[in-house]
Amino acid sequence: MTTESPPAANGLLVEGRGLGVRRGGRWLLRHVDLRVERGQLVCLIGANGAGKTTAVKALLGLVPHDEGTVARAPRLKVGYSPQRLAIAPTLPLTLRRAMTLTGRFPASAIDAALADVGLDRLGDPPVTSLSGGEFQRLLLARSLVARPDLVVLDEPVQGVDTAGQDRLHALILDIRKELGCGVLMVSHDIRLVSNVADDVVVLVPHEHDDAPAAVGEA
């Protein structure tokens, strides 16, 4: 039975207990316990097909869950940084224009978000001219512009070299401290996240259906 639980009266932002999602006769994920409090960095890791994106969507109420409970803080504001954002090379999209693709924000909010990630010094160049690290910083800035309670980052260091990965992780820690928000970061590399996370939740592929009853069982 699926229920929605009210959040506890503390710093809880989102929590799933015994979370399971079933589609097309199979479990995409099952028995997942995950909790993010304000000020925490929680990493969700697993191989491709383990259900990381599905788990995030279920926690945020974007897809229904079939088992377990979900609790979210009232009026929770979430900032989301996708794994990738495909932009056609011929599209005349500038840095500041990209900040408004998901909504209209005052110039002061855009300035603050770009400053948070160190992109304010670039001016307003075409997005296609950004390096891999700068582009990931842009995605991070877009998730911060509304000053969310919870920042969700899906593979934020993908396509970035090792030195750039370390800088991005340090930046994420600084932002968490400055804004006092919670961070849920999706990754596939436990080596990269184990040194920065307050908690690490590991998902494994759940390919099986419910086990059939043994012969003779009621």
PDB file of C-alpha atoms in Angstrom:
ATOM      1  CA  MET A   1       0.000   0.000   0.000  1.00  0.00           C
ATOM      2  CA  THR A   2       1.337   3.425  -0.925  1.00  0.00           C
ATOM      3  CA  THR A   3       0.996   6.305   1.465  1.00  0.00           C
ATOM      4  CA  GLU A   4       2.215   9.891   1.601  1.00  0.00           C
ATOM      5  CA  SER A   5       3.646  10.761   5.020  1.00  0.00           C
ATOM      6  CA  PRO A   6       4.001  14.265   6.451  1.00  0.00           C
ATOM      7  CA  PRO A   7       7.604  15.325   7.044  1.00  0.00           C
ATOM      8  CA  ALA A   8       9.047  15.266  10.516  1.00  0.00           C
ATOM      9  CA  ALA A   9       9.368  18.571  12.356  1.00  0.00           C
ATOM     10  CA  ASN A  10      13.107  18.994  11.760  1.00  0.00           C
ATOM     11  CA  GLY A  11      15.372  19.765   8.809  1.00  0.00           C
ATOM     12  CA  LEU A  12      13.923  17.016   6.636  1.00  0.00           C
ATOM     13  CA  LEU A  13      13.512  17.994   2.992  1.00  0.00           C
ATOM     14  CA  VAL A  14      12.618  14.663   1.400  1.00  0.00           C
ATOM     15  CA  GLU A  15      12.582  11.037   2.502  1.00  0.00           C
ATOM     16  CA  GLY A  16      11.666   7.719   0.919  1.00  0.00           C
ATOM     17  CA  ARG A  17      11.199   4.557   2.975  1.00  0.00           C
ATOM     18  CA  GLY A  18      10.951   1.148   1.332  1.00  0.00           C
ATOM     19  CA  LEU A  19      10.472   2.913  -1.985  1.00  0.00           C
ATOM     20  CA  GLY A  20       9.544   0.761  -4.970  1.00  0.00           C
ATOM     21  CA  VAL A  21       8.538   1.543  -8.550  1.00  0.00           C
ATOM     22  CA  ARG A  22       7.098  -1.157 -10.807  1.00  0.00           C
ATOM     23  CA  ARG A  23       6.444  -0.763 -14.517  1.00  0.00           C
ATOM     24  CA  GLY A  24       5.504  -3.278 -17.190  1.00  0.00           C
ATOM     25  CA  GLY A  25       5.529  -6.248 -14.851  1.00  0.00           C
ATOM     26  CA  ARG A  26       8.971  -5.637 -13.337  1.00  0.00           C
ATOM     27  CA  TRP A  27      10.496  -3.604 -10.545  1.00  0.00           C
ATOM     28  CA  LEU A  28      12.640  -0.695 -11.682  1.00  0.00           C
ATOM     29  CA  LEU A  29      13.738  -0.206  -8.087  1.00  0.00           C
ATOM     30  CA  ARG A  30      12.747  -1.619  -4.724  1.00  0.00           C
ATOM     31  CA  HIS A  31      13.490  -1.381  -0.981  1.00  0.00           C
ATOM     32  CA  VAL A  32      15.100   2.048  -1.307  1.00  0.00           C
ATOM     33  CA  ASP A  33      15.595   4.148   1.830  1.00  0.00           C
ATOM     34  CA  LEU A  34      16.828   7.670   1.157  1.00  0.00           C
ATOM     35  CA  ARG A  35      16.702  10.824   3.271  1.00  0.00           C
ATOM     36  CA  VAL A  36      17.986  14.351   2.629  1.00  0.00           C
ATOM     37  CA  GLU A  37      18.012  16.999   5.326  1.00  0.00           C
ATOM     38  CA  ARG A  38      18.807  20.687   5.009  1.00  0.00           C
ATOM     39  CA  GLY A  39      22.580  21.160   4.838  1.00  0.00           C
ATOM     40  CA  GLN A  40      23.261  17.545   3.815  1.00  0.00           C
ATOM     41  CA  LEU A  41      24.908  16.234   0.652  1.00  0.00           C
ATOM     42  CA  VAL A  42      23.515  12.795  -0.183  1.00  0.00           C
ATOM     43  CA  CYS A  43      24.803  10.848  -3.178  1.00  0.00           C
ATOM     44  CA  LEU A  44      22.739   8.291  -5.078  1.00  0.00           C
ATOM     45  CA  ILE A  45      24.955   5.970  -7.075  1.00  0.00           C
ATOM     46  CA  GLY A  46      24.551   2.908  -9.244  1.00  0.00           C
ATOM     47  CA  ALA A  47      25.235   1.479 -12.660  1.00  0.00           C
ATOM     48  CA  ASN A  48      23.164   2.308 -15.716  1.00  0.00           C
ATOM     49  CA  GLY A  49      19.738   0.710 -15.355  1.00  0.00           C
ATOM     50  CA  ALA A  50      19.799   0.699 -11.554  1.00  0.00           C
ATOM     51  CA  GLY A  51      16.911   3.189 -11.384  1.00  0.00           C
ATOM     52  CA  LYS A  52      18.706   6.326 -10.166  1.00  0.00           C
ATOM     53  CA  THR A  53      16.653   8.782 -12.218  1.00  0.00           C
ATOM     54  CA  THR A  54      13.432   6.913 -11.426  1.00  0.00           C
ATOM     55  CA  ALA A  55      14.217   7.062  -7.704  1.00  0.00           C
ATOM     56  CA  VAL A  56      14.723  10.827  -7.887  1.00  0.00           C
ATOM     57  CA  LYS A  57      11.479  11.323  -9.820  1.00  0.00           C
ATOM     58  CA  ALA A  58       9.565   9.193  -7.318  1.00  0.00           C
ATOM     59  CA  LEU A  59      10.995  11.160  -4.389  1.00  0.00           C
ATOM     60  CA  LEU A  60       9.958  14.438  -5.998  1.00  0.00           C
ATOM     61  CA  GLY A  61       6.483  13.185  -6.923  1.00  0.00           C
ATOM     62  CA  LEU A  62       7.108  13.293 -10.673  1.00  0.00           C
ATOM     63  CA  VAL A  63       6.275   9.594 -11.076  1.00  0.00           C
ATOM     64  CA  PRO A  64       4.073   7.436  -8.817  1.00  0.00           C
ATOM     65  CA  HIS A  65       5.652   4.865  -6.530  1.00  0.00           C
ATOM     66  CA  ASP A  66       4.134   1.434  -5.966  1.00  0.00           C
ATOM     67  CA  GLU A  67       5.630   0.599  -2.579  1.00  0.00           C
ATOM     68  CA  GLY A  68       6.772   2.505   0.435  1.00  0.00           C
ATOM     69  CA  THR A  69       6.236   6.045   1.668  1.00  0.00           C
ATOM     70  CA  VAL A  70       7.486   9.448   0.614  1.00  0.00           C
ATOM     71  CA  ALA A  71       7.718  12.534   2.824  1.00  0.00           C
ATOM     72  CA  ARG A  72       8.456  16.013   1.514  1.00  0.00           C
ATOM     73  CA  ALA A  73       8.720  19.305   3.352  1.00  0.00           C
ATOM     74  CA  PRO A  74       5.742  21.606   2.731  1.00  0.00           C
ATOM     75  CA  ARG A  75       6.256  24.023  -0.178  1.00  0.00           C
ATOM     76  CA  LEU A  76       9.586  22.409  -0.972  1.00  0.00           C
ATOM     77  CA  LYS A  77      11.506  24.378  -3.623  1.00  0.00           C
ATOM     78  CA  VAL A  78      13.668  22.152  -5.818  1.00  0.00           C
ATOM     79  CA  GLY A  79      16.406  23.171  -8.224  1.00  0.00           C
ATOM     80  CA  TYR A  80      17.323  20.542 -10.807  1.00  0.00           C
ATOM     81  CA  SER A  81      20.488  20.240 -12.887  1.00  0.00           C
ATOM     82  CA  PRO A  82      20.049  17.671 -15.690  1.00  0.00           C
ATOM     83  CA  GLN A  83      22.708  15.237 -16.806  1.00  0.00           C
ATOM     84  CA  ARG A  84      22.926  16.954 -20.160  1.00  0.00           C
ATOM     85  CA  LEU A  85      21.248  19.703 -22.136  1.00  0.00           C
ATOM     86  CA  ALA A  86      21.346  19.298 -25.905  1.00  0.00           C
ATOM     87  CA  ILE A  87      21.861  22.606 -27.692  1.00  0.00           C
ATOM     88  CA  ALA A  88      22.079  22.837 -31.482  1.00  0.00           C
ATOM     89  CA  PRO A  89      25.342  24.490 -32.599  1.00  0.00           C
ATOM     90  CA  THR A  90      23.366  26.900 -34.784  1.00  0.00           C
ATOM     91  CA  LEU A  91      21.069  28.036 -31.951  1.00  0.00           C
ATOM     92  CA  PRO A  92      21.937  31.633 -30.954  1.00  0.00           C
ATOM     93  CA  LEU A  93      21.697  30.948 -27.222  1.00  0.00           C
ATOM     94  CA  THR A  94      23.787  33.037 -24.854  1.00  0.00           C
ATOM     95  CA  LEU A  95      24.792  32.322 -21.272  1.00  0.00           C
ATOM     96  CA  ARG A  96      22.225  34.657 -19.719  1.00  0.00           C
ATOM     97  CA  ARG A  97      19.465  33.580 -22.105  1.00  0.00           C
ATOM     98  CA  ALA A  98      20.048  29.973 -21.070  1.00  0.00           C
ATOM     99  CA  MET A  99      19.334  30.984 -17.477  1.00  0.00           C
ATOM    100  CA  THR A 100      15.753  31.896 -18.450  1.00  0.00           C
ATOM    101  CA  LEU A 101      14.787  28.762 -20.390  1.00  0.00           C
ATOM    102  CA  THR A 102      12.800  27.330 -17.480  1.00  0.00           C
ATOM    103  CA  GLY A 103      11.281  30.560 -16.216  1.00  0.00           C
ATOM    104  CA  ARG A 104      11.542  34.314 -15.928  1.00  0.00           C
ATOM    105  CA  PHE A 105      13.844  35.566 -13.208  1.00  0.00           C
ATOM    106  CA  PRO A 106      14.980  39.060 -12.242  1.00  0.00           C
ATOM    107  CA  ALA A 107      18.426  40.106 -13.439  1.00  0.00           C
ATOM    108  CA  SER A 108      19.619  40.273  -9.837  1.00  0.00           C
ATOM    109  CA  ALA A 109      18.750  36.582  -9.271  1.00  0.00           C
ATOM    110  CA  ILE A 110      20.557  35.576 -12.471  1.00  0.00           C
ATOM    111  CA  ASP A 111      23.585  37.660 -11.483  1.00  0.00           C
ATOM    112  CA  ALA A 112      23.682  36.009  -8.047  1.00  0.00           C
ATOM    113  CA  ALA A 113      23.415  32.470  -9.443  1.00  0.00           C
ATOM    114  CA  LEU A 114      26.164  33.080 -12.019  1.00  0.00           C
ATOM    115  CA  ALA A 115      28.351  34.567  -9.297  1.00  0.00           C
ATOM    116  CA  ASP A 116      27.719  31.503  -7.112  1.00  0.00           C
ATOM    117  CA  VAL A 117      29.366  29.283  -9.736  1.00  0.00           C
ATOM    118  CA  GLY A 118      32.041  31.741 -10.903  1.00  0.00           C
ATOM    119  CA  LEU A 119      30.574  32.463 -14.354  1.00  0.00           C
ATOM    120  CA  ASP A 120      29.786  36.127 -13.758  1.00  0.00           C
ATOM    121  CA  ARG A 121      33.213  37.119 -15.101  1.00  0.00           C
ATOM    122  CA  LEU A 122      32.473  35.664 -18.554  1.00  0.00           C
ATOM    123  CA  GLY A 123      29.915  38.271 -19.598  1.00  0.00           C
ATOM    124  CA  ASP A 124      27.299  36.835 -21.970  1.00  0.00           C
ATOM    125  CA  PRO A 125      29.076  34.534 -24.459  1.00  0.00           C
ATOM    126  CA  PRO A 126      27.358  31.966 -26.701  1.00  0.00           C
ATOM    127  CA  VAL A 127      26.686  28.767 -24.794  1.00  0.00           C
ATOM    128  CA  THR A 128      28.388  26.768 -27.547  1.00  0.00           C
ATOM    129  CA  SER A 129      31.682  28.519 -26.729  1.00  0.00           C
ATOM    130  CA  LEU A 130      31.769  27.245 -23.134  1.00  0.00           C
ATOM    131  CA  SER A 131      34.170  24.525 -22.036  1.00  0.00           C
ATOM    132  CA  GLY A 132      32.824  21.290 -20.546  1.00  0.00           C
ATOM    133  CA  GLY A 133      33.428  22.526 -17.012  1.00  0.00           C
ATOM    134  CA  GLU A 134      31.880  25.930 -17.715  1.00  0.00           C
ATOM    135  CA  PHE A 135      28.813  24.291 -19.222  1.00  0.00           C
ATOM    136  CA  GLN A 136      28.328  22.120 -16.124  1.00  0.00           C
ATOM    137  CA  ARG A 137      28.631  25.267 -14.016  1.00  0.00           C
ATOM    138  CA  LEU A 138      25.914  26.844 -16.140  1.00  0.00           C
ATOM    139  CA  LEU A 139      23.595  23.896 -15.451  1.00  0.00           C
ATOM    140  CA  LEU A 140      24.389  24.244 -11.755  1.00  0.00           C
ATOM    141  CA  ALA A 141      23.651  27.988 -11.864  1.00  0.00           C
ATOM    142  CA  ARG A 142      20.258  27.304 -13.470  1.00  0.00           C
ATOM    143  CA  SER A 143      19.385  25.040 -10.545  1.00  0.00           C
ATOM    144  CA  LEU A 144      20.289  27.764  -8.039  1.00  0.00           C
ATOM    145  CA  VAL A 145      18.567  30.793  -9.549  1.00  0.00           C
ATOM    146  CA  ALA A 146      15.351  30.362  -7.517  1.00  0.00           C
ATOM    147  CA  ARG A 147      17.311  29.769  -4.285  1.00  0.00           C
ATOM    148  CA  PRO A 148      15.881  26.276  -3.718  1.00  0.00           C
ATOM    149  CA  ASP A 149      15.668  24.258  -0.507  1.00  0.00           C
ATOM    150  CA  LEU A 150      16.872  21.127  -2.329  1.00  0.00           C
ATOM    151  CA  VAL A 151      19.308  20.978  -5.251  1.00  0.00           C
ATOM    152  CA  VAL A 152      19.210  17.804  -7.368  1.00  0.00           C
ATOM    153  CA  LEU A 153      22.281  17.221  -9.542  1.00  0.00           C
ATOM    154  CA  ASP A 154      22.257  14.438 -12.127  1.00  0.00           C
ATOM    155  CA  GLU A 155      25.841  13.409 -12.962  1.00  0.00           C
ATOM    156  CA  PRO A 156      27.155  16.988 -12.547  1.00  0.00           C
ATOM    157  CA  VAL A 157      30.758  16.143 -13.485  1.00  0.00           C
ATOM    158  CA  GLN A 158      30.015  14.239 -16.696  1.00  0.00           C
ATOM    159  CA  GLY A 159      32.320  15.301 -19.506  1.00  0.00           C
ATOM    160  CA  VAL A 160      34.670  17.155 -17.153  1.00  0.00           C
ATOM    161  CA  ASP A 161      38.335  16.242 -16.649  1.00  0.00           C
ATOM    162  CA  THR A 162      39.634  15.051 -13.276  1.00  0.00           C
ATOM    163  CA  ALA A 163      40.844  18.454 -12.116  1.00  0.00           C
ATOM    164  CA  GLY A 164      37.552  20.007 -13.150  1.00  0.00           C
ATOM    165  CA  GLN A 165      35.630  17.320 -11.273  1.00  0.00           C
ATOM    166  CA  ASP A 166      37.452  18.170  -8.057  1.00  0.00           C
ATOM    167  CA  ARG A 167      36.715  21.877  -8.532  1.00  0.00           C
ATOM    168  CA  LEU A 168      33.030  21.194  -9.193  1.00  0.00           C
ATOM    169  CA  HIS A 169      32.729  19.022  -6.092  1.00  0.00           C
ATOM    170  CA  ALA A 170      34.392  21.753  -4.007  1.00  0.00           C
ATOM    171  CA  LEU A 171      31.999  24.297  -5.525  1.00  0.00           C
ATOM    172  CA  ILE A 172      28.974  22.138  -4.677  1.00  0.00           C
ATOM    173  CA  LEU A 173      30.143  21.905  -1.062  1.00  0.00           C
ATOM    174  CA  ASP A 174      30.611  25.679  -0.899  1.00  0.00           C
ATOM    175  CA  ILE A 175      27.141  26.305  -2.331  1.00  0.00           C
ATOM    176  CA  ARG A 176      25.541  23.894   0.120  1.00  0.00           C
ATOM    177  CA  LYS A 177      27.206  25.751   2.996  1.00  0.00           C
ATOM    178  CA  GLU A 178      26.387  29.229   1.659  1.00  0.00           C
ATOM    179  CA  LEU A 179      22.740  28.573   0.829  1.00  0.00           C
ATOM    180  CA  GLY A 180      22.046  26.100   3.636  1.00  0.00           C
ATOM    181  CA  CYS A 181      20.247  23.864   1.153  1.00  0.00           C
ATOM    182  CA  GLY A 182      20.212  20.096   0.854  1.00  0.00           C
ATOM    183  CA  VAL A 183      21.892  18.458  -2.133  1.00  0.00           C
ATOM    184  CA  LEU A 184      20.974  15.145  -3.759  1.00  0.00           C
ATOM    185  CA  MET A 185      23.652  14.187  -6.277  1.00  0.00           C
ATOM    186  CA  VAL A 186      23.292  11.313  -8.731  1.00  0.00           C
ATOM    187  CA  SER A 187      26.496   9.587  -9.798  1.00  0.00           C
ATOM    188  CA  HIS A 188      27.863   6.252 -10.952  1.00  0.00           C
ATOM    189  CA  ASP A 189      31.333   6.576  -9.404  1.00  0.00           C
ATOM    190  CA  ILE A 190      31.594   5.866  -5.675  1.00  0.00           C
ATOM    191  CA  ARG A 191      35.264   6.890  -5.705  1.00  0.00           C
ATOM    192  CA  LEU A 192      34.322  10.426  -6.676  1.00  0.00           C
ATOM    193  CA  VAL A 193      31.530  10.895  -4.143  1.00  0.00           C
ATOM    194  CA  SER A 194      32.731   8.992  -1.076  1.00  0.00           C
ATOM    195  CA  ASN A 195      34.965  11.851   0.088  1.00  0.00           C
ATOM    196  CA  VAL A 196      32.332  14.593  -0.172  1.00  0.00           C
ATOM    197  CA  ALA A 197      28.994  12.993   0.768  1.00  0.00           C
ATOM    198  CA  ASP A 198      27.316  12.891   4.159  1.00  0.00           C
ATOM    199  CA  ASP A 199      25.539   9.723   3.015  1.00  0.00           C
ATOM    200  CA  VAL A 200      25.805   7.426  -0.004  1.00  0.00           C
ATOM    201  CA  VAL A 201      22.880   5.293  -1.210  1.00  0.00           C
ATOM    202  CA  VAL A 202      23.774   2.521  -3.654  1.00  0.00           C
ATOM    203  CA  LEU A 203      21.196   1.172  -6.114  1.00  0.00           C
ATOM    204  CA  VAL A 204      21.526  -2.123  -7.948  1.00  0.00           C
ATOM    205  CA  PRO A 205      19.497  -3.215 -11.007  1.00  0.00           C
ATOM    206  CA  HIS A 206      16.162  -4.785 -10.000  1.00  0.00           C
ATOM    207  CA  GLU A 207      15.271  -7.000 -12.947  1.00  0.00           C
ATOM    208  CA  HIS A 208      13.127  -9.574 -11.102  1.00  0.00           C
ATOM    209  CA  ASP A 209       9.379  -9.789 -10.591  1.00  0.00           C
ATOM    210  CA  ASP A 210       7.897 -10.889  -7.312  1.00  0.00           C
ATOM    211  CA  ALA A 211       9.161 -14.368  -6.521  1.00  0.00           C
ATOM    212  CA  PRO A 212       6.446 -16.993  -7.255  1.00  0.00           C
ATOM    213  CA  ALA A 213       5.072 -18.945  -4.342  1.00  0.00           C
ATOM    214  CA  ALA A 214       6.688 -22.305  -3.777  1.00  0.00           C
ATOM    215  CA  VAL A 215       4.725 -25.428  -4.759  1.00  0.00           C
ATOM    216  CA  GLY A 216       2.267 -26.296  -2.022  1.00  0.00           C
ATOM    217  CA  GLU A 217       2.213 -22.805  -0.485  1.00  0.00           C
ATOM    218  CA  ALA A 218      -1.135 -21.106  -0.068  1.00  0.00           C
TER     219      ALA A 218
END
